[in-house]
PDB file of C-alpha atoms in Angstrom:
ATOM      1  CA  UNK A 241      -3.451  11.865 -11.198  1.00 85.00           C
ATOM      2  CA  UNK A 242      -5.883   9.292 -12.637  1.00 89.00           C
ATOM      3  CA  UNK A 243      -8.636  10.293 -14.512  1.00 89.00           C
ATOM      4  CA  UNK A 244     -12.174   8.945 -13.983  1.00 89.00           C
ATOM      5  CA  UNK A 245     -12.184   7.376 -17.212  1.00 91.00           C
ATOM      6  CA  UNK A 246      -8.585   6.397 -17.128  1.00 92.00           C
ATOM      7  CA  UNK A 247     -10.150   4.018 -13.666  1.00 91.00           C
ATOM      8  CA  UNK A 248     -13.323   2.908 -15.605  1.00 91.00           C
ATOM      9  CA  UNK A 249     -11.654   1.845 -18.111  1.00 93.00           C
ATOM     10  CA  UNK A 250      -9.167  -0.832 -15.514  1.00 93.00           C
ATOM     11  CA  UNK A 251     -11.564  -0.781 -13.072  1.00 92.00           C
ATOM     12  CA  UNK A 252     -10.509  -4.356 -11.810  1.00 93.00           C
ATOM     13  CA  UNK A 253      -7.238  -4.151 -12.154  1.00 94.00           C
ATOM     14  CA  UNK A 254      -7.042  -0.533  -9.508  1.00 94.00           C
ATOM     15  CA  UNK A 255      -8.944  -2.944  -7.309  1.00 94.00           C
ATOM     16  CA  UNK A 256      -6.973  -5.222  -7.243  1.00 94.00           C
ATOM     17  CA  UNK A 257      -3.980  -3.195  -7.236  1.00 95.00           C
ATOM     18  CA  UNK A 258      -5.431  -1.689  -3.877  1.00 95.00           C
ATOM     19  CA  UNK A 259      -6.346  -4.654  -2.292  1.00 95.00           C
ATOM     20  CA  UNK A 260      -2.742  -6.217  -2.819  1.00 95.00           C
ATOM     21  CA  UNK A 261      -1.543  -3.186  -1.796  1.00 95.00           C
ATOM     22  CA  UNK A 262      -3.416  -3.332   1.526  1.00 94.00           C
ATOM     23  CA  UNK A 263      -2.733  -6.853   2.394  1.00 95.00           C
ATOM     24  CA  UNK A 264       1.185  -6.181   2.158  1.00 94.00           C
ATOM     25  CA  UNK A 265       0.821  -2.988   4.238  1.00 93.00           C
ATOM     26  CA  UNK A 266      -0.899  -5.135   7.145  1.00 93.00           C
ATOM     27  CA  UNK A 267       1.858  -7.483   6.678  1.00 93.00           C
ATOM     28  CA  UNK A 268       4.440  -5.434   6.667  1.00 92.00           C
ATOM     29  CA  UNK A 269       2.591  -3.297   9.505  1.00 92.00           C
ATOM     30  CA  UNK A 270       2.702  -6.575  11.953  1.00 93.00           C
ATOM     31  CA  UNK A 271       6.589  -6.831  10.694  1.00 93.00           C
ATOM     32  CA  UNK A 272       7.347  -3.806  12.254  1.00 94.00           C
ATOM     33  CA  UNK A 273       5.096  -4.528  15.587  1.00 93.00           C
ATOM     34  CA  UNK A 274       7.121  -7.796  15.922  1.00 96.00           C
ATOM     35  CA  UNK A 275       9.925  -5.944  15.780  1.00 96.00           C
ATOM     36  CA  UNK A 276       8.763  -3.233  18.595  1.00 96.00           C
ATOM     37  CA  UNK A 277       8.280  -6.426  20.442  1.00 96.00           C
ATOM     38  CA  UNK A 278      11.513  -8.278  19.942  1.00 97.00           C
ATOM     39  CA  UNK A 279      12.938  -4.497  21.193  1.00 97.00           C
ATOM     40  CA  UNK A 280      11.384  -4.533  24.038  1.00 97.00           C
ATOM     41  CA  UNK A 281      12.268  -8.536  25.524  1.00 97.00           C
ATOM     42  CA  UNK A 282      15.527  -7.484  24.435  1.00 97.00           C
ATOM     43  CA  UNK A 283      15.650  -4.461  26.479  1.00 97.00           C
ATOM     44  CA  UNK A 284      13.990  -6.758  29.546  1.00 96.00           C
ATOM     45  CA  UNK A 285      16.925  -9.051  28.719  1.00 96.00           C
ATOM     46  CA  UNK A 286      19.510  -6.416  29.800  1.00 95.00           C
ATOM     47  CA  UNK A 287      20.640  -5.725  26.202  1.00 95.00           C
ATOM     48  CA  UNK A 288      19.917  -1.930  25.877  1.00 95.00           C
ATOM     49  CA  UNK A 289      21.513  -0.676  23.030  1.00 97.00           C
ATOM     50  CA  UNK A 290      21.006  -3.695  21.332  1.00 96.00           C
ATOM     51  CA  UNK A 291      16.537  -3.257  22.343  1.00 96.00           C
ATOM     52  CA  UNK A 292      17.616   0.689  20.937  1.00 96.00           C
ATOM     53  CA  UNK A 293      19.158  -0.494  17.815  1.00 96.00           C
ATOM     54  CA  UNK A 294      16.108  -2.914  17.191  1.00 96.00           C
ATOM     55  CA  UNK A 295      13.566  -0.017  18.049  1.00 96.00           C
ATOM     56  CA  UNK A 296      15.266   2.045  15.547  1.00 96.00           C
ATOM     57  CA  UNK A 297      15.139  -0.417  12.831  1.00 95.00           C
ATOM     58  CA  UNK A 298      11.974  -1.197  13.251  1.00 94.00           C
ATOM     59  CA  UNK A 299      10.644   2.694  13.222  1.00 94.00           C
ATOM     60  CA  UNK A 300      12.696   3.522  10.216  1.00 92.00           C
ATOM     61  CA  UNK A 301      10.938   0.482   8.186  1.00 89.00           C
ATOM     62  CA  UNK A 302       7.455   1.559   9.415  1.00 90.00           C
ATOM     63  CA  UNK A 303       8.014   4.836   7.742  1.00 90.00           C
ATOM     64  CA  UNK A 304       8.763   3.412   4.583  1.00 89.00           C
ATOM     65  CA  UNK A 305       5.515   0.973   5.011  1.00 86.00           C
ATOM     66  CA  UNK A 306       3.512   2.406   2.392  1.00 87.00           C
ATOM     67  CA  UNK A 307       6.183   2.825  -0.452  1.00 90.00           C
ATOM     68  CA  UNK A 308       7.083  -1.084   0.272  1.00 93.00           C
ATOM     69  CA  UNK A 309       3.720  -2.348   0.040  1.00 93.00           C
ATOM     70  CA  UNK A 310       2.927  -0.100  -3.384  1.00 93.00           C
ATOM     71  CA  UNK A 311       6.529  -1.062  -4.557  1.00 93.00           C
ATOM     72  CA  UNK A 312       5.390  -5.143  -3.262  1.00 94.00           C
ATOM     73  CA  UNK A 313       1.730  -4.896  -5.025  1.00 94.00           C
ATOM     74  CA  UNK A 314       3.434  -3.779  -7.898  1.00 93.00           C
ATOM     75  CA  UNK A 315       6.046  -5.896  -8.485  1.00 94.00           C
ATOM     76  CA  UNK A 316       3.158  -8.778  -7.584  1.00 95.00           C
ATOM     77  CA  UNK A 317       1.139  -7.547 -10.275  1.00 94.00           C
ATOM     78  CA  UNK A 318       3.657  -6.957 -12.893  1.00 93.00           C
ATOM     79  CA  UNK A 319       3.596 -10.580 -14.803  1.00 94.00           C
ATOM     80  CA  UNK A 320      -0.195 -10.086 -15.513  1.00 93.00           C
ATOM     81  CA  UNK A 321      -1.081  -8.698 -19.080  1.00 93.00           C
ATOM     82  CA  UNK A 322      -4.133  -7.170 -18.390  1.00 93.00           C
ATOM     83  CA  UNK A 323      -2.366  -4.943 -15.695  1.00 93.00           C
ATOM     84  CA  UNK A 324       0.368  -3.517 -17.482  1.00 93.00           C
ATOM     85  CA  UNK A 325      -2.106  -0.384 -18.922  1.00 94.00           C
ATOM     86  CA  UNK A 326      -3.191   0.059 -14.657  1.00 94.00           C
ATOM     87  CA  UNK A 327       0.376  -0.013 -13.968  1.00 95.00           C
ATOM     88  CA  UNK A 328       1.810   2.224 -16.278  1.00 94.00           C
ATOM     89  CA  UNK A 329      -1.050   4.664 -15.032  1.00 94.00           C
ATOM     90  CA  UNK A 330       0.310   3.954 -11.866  1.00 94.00           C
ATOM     91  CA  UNK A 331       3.643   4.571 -12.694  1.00 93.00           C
ATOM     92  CA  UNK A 332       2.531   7.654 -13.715  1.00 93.00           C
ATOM     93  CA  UNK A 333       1.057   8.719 -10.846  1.00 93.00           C
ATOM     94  CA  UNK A 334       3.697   7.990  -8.370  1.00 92.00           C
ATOM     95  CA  UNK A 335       6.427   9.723 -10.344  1.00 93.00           C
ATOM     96  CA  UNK A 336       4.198  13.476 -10.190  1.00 93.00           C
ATOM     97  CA  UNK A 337       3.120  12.467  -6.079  1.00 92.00           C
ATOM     98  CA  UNK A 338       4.144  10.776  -2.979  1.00 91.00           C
ATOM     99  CA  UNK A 339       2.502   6.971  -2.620  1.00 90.00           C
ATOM    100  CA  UNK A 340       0.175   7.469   0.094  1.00 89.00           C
ATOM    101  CA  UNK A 341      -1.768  10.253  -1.822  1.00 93.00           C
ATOM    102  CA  UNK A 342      -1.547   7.914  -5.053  1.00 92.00           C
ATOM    103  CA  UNK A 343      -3.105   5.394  -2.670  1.00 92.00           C
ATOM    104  CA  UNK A 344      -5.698   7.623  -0.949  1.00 93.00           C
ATOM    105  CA  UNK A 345      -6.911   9.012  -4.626  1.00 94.00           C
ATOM    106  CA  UNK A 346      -7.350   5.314  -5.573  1.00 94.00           C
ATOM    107  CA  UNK A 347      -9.142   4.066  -2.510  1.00 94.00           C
ATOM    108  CA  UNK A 348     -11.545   6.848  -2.711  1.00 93.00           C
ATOM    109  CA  UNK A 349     -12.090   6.220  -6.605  1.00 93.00           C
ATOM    110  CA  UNK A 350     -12.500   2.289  -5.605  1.00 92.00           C
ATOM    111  CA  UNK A 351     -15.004   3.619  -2.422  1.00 91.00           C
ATOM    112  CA  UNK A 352     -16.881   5.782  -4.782  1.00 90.00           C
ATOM    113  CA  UNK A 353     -17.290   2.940  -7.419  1.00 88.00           C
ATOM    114  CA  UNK A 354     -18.514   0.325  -4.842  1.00 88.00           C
ATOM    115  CA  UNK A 355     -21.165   2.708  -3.446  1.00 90.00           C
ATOM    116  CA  UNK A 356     -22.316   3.840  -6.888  1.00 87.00           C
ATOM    117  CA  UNK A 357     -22.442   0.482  -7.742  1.00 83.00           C
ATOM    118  CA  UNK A 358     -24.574  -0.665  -4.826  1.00 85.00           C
ATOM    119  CA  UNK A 359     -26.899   1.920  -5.380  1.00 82.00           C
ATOM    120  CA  UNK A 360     -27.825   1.021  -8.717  1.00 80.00           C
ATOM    121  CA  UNK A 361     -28.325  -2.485  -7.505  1.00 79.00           C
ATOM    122  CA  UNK A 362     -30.089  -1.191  -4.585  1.00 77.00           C
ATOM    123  CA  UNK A 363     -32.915   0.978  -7.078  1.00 72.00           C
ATOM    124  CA  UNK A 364     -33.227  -2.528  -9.098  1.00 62.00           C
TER     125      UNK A 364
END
């Protein structure tokens, strides 16, 4: 995975990485609600296999949620110079494990440096 060093060294750029990352998983997490919701008037309507068809959809692109939004983030992040080292680390990463542990190990290096950070500020 990514080393400690490997993350000091594009510190920013994981941060922002994971914060893109985040903002297209809500997005594409309210998709997929809309989509429950569209099932269900549908169903109301009288259209039942349509309201199944719609539910179904709308399941199988919630399970695919968090490889979109790392696969989104990425391609977002992709014209910037200074991320093309973070992304290639990436890259890495996600060919040797699945995205959401990529994503957890990253959001707990990003929680770590945040706290560290705010207790040296704090002892100042």
């Amino acid at each position: 995975m990514i080393s400690k060093e490997e993350f000091t060294a594009h510190r920013e750029q994981f941060e922002a990485f994971v914060a893109t990352v985040h903002r297209f998983a809500a997005l594409l997490f309210g998709i997929t609600f809309v989509g429950y919701g569209a099932a269900v008037w549908v169903w109301f309507e009288g259209a039942t296999w349509t309201a199944l068809i719609i539910a179904t959809l709308s399941y199988l692109f919630f399970r695919q949620f968090r490889r979109l939004s790392v696969n989104l983030a990425r391609v977002k992040l992709t014209p910037r110079p200074e991320a093309r080292e973070m992304l290639l680390l990436v890259d890495q990463a996600l060919d040797d494990h699945k995205p959401h542990q990529v994503l957890a190990h990253l959001e707990g290096q990003v929680g770590a440096a945040r706290k560290q950070d705010q207790d040296a500020s704090s002892t100042d």
